[in-house]
CSV table of C-alpha atoms in Angstrom, one decimal:
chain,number,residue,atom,x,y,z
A,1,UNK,CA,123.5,-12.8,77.1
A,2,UNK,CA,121.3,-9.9,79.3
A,3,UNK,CA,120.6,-6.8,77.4
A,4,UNK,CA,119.0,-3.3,79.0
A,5,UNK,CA,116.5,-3.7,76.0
A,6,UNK,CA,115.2,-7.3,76.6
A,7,UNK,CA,111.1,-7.9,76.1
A,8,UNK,CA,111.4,-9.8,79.3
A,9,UNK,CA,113.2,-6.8,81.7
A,10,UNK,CA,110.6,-4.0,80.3
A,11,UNK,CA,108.0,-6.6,81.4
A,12,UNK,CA,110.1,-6.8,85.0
A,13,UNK,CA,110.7,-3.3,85.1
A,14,UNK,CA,106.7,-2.5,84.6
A,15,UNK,CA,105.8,-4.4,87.2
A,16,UNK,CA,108.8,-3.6,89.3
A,17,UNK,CA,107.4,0.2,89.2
A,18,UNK,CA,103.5,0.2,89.9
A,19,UNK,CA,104.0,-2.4,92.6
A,20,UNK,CA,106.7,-0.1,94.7
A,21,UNK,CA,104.4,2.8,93.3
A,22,UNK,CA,101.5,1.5,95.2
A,23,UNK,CA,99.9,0.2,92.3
A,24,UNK,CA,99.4,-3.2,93.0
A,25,UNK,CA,96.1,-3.6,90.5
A,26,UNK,CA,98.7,-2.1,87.7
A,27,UNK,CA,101.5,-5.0,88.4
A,28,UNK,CA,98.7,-7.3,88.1
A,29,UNK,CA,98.7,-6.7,84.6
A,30,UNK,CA,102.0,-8.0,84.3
A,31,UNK,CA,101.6,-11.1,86.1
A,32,UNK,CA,100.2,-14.6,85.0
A,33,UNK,CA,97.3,-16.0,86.5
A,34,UNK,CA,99.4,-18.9,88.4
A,35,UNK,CA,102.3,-16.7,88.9
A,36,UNK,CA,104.3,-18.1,91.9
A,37,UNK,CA,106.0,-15.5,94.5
A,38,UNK,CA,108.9,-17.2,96.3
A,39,UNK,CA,110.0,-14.6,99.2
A,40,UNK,CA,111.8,-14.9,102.7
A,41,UNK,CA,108.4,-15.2,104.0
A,42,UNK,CA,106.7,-17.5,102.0
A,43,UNK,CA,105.3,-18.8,99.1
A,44,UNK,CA,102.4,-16.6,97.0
A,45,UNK,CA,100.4,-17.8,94.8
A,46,UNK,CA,98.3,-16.4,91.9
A,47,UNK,CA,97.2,-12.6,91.7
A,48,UNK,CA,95.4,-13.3,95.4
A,49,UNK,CA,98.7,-13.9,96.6
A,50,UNK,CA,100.5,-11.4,95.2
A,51,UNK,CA,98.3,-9.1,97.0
A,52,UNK,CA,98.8,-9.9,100.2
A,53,UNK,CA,102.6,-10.2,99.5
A,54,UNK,CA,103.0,-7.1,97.9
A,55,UNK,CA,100.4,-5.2,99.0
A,56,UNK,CA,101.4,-4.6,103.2
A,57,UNK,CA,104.9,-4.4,101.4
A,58,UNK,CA,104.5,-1.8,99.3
A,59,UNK,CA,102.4,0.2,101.9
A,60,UNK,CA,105.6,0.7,104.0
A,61,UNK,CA,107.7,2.2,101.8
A,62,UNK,CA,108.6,5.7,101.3
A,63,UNK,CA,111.6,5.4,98.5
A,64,UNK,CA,113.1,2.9,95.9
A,65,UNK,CA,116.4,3.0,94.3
A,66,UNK,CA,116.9,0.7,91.1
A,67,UNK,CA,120.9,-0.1,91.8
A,68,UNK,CA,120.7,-2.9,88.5
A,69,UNK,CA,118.6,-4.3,86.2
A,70,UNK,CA,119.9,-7.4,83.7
A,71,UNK,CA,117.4,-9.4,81.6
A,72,UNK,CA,117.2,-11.7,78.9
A,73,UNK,CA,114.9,-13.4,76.5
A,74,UNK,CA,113.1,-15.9,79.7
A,75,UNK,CA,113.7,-13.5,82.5
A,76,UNK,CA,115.0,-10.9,84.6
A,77,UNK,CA,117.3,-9.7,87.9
A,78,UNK,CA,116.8,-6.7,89.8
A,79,UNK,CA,118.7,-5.0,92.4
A,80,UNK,CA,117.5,-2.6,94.6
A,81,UNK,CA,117.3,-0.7,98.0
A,82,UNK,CA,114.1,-0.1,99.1
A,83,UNK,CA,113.6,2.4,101.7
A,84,UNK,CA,110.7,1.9,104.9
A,85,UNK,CA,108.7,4.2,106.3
A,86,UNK,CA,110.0,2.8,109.8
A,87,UNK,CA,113.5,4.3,108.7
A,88,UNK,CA,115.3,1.5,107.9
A,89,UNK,CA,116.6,0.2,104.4
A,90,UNK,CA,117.1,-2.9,102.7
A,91,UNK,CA,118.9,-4.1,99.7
A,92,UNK,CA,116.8,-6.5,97.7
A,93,UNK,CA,117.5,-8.9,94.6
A,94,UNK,CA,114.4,-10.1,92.4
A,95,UNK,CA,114.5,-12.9,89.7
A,96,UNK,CA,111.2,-13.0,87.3
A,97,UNK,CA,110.9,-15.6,84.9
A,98,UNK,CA,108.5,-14.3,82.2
A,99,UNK,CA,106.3,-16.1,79.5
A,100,UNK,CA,104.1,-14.9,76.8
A,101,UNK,CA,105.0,-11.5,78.1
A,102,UNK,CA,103.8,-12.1,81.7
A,103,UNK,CA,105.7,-13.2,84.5
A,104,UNK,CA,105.1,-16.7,85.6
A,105,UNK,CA,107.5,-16.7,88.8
A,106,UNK,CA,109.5,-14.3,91.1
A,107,UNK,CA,111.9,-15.0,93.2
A,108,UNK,CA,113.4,-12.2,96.0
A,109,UNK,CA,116.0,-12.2,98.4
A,110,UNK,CA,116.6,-9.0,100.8
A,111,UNK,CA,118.6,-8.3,104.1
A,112,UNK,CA,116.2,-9.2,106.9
A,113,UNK,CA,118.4,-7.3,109.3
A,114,UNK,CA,116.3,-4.2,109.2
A,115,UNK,CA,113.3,-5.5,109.9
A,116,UNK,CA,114.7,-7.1,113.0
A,117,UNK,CA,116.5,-3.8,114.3
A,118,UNK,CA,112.6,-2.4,114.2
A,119,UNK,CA,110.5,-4.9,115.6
A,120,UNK,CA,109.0,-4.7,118.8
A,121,UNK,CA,110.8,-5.0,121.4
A,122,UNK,CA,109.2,-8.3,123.8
């Protein structure tokens, strides 16, 4: 059963907010060591790699809209739209799985559409 009040979704949530906020050192609080970033492109792992995931991420964008968030005793979903400093916008979806109060894995999924309307043209 998910619940708005779950240990595991104010862990989510935390992390959720300082990395979209910029503040990638602050979400690395809420990570494990080992944590492992699944994403549409690639496979992160540790606090090294979620860096360089989120880092360059977070850098382009200029708003974020929570739509959802559902969570449970293990883990969390969250749905957003995540706005880009290149104009675009992009819905996402995020599953963490979170142990000991840190979050062992993510896994997102967002509309790759956007960033393909705004790449270079070749």
């Amino acid at each position: 059963m998910s619940s708005r009040n779950s240990a595991a979704l104010k862990v989510s949530e935390a992390c959720y907010r300082a990395w979209t906020g910029g503040q990638i050192d602050e979400a690395l609080t809420y990570l494990a060591e080992n944590v492992v970033i699944e994403a549409p492109n690639g496979r992160f792992e540790g606090h090294d790699g979620f860096v360089t995931f989120a880092g360059d991420f977070a850098r382009m964008l200029s708003g974020v809209t929570l739509r959802t968030a559902l969570g449970d005793d293990t883990g969390a979903v969250l749905f957003c739209d995540l706005e880009f400093t290149f104009g675009a916008h992009s819905l996402t979806a995020q599953h963490d799985v979170v142990q000991d109060g840190k979050i062992t894995s993510q896994t997102y999924v967002w509309d790759q559409l956007p960033f393909a309307q705004h790449a270079p043209r070749r």
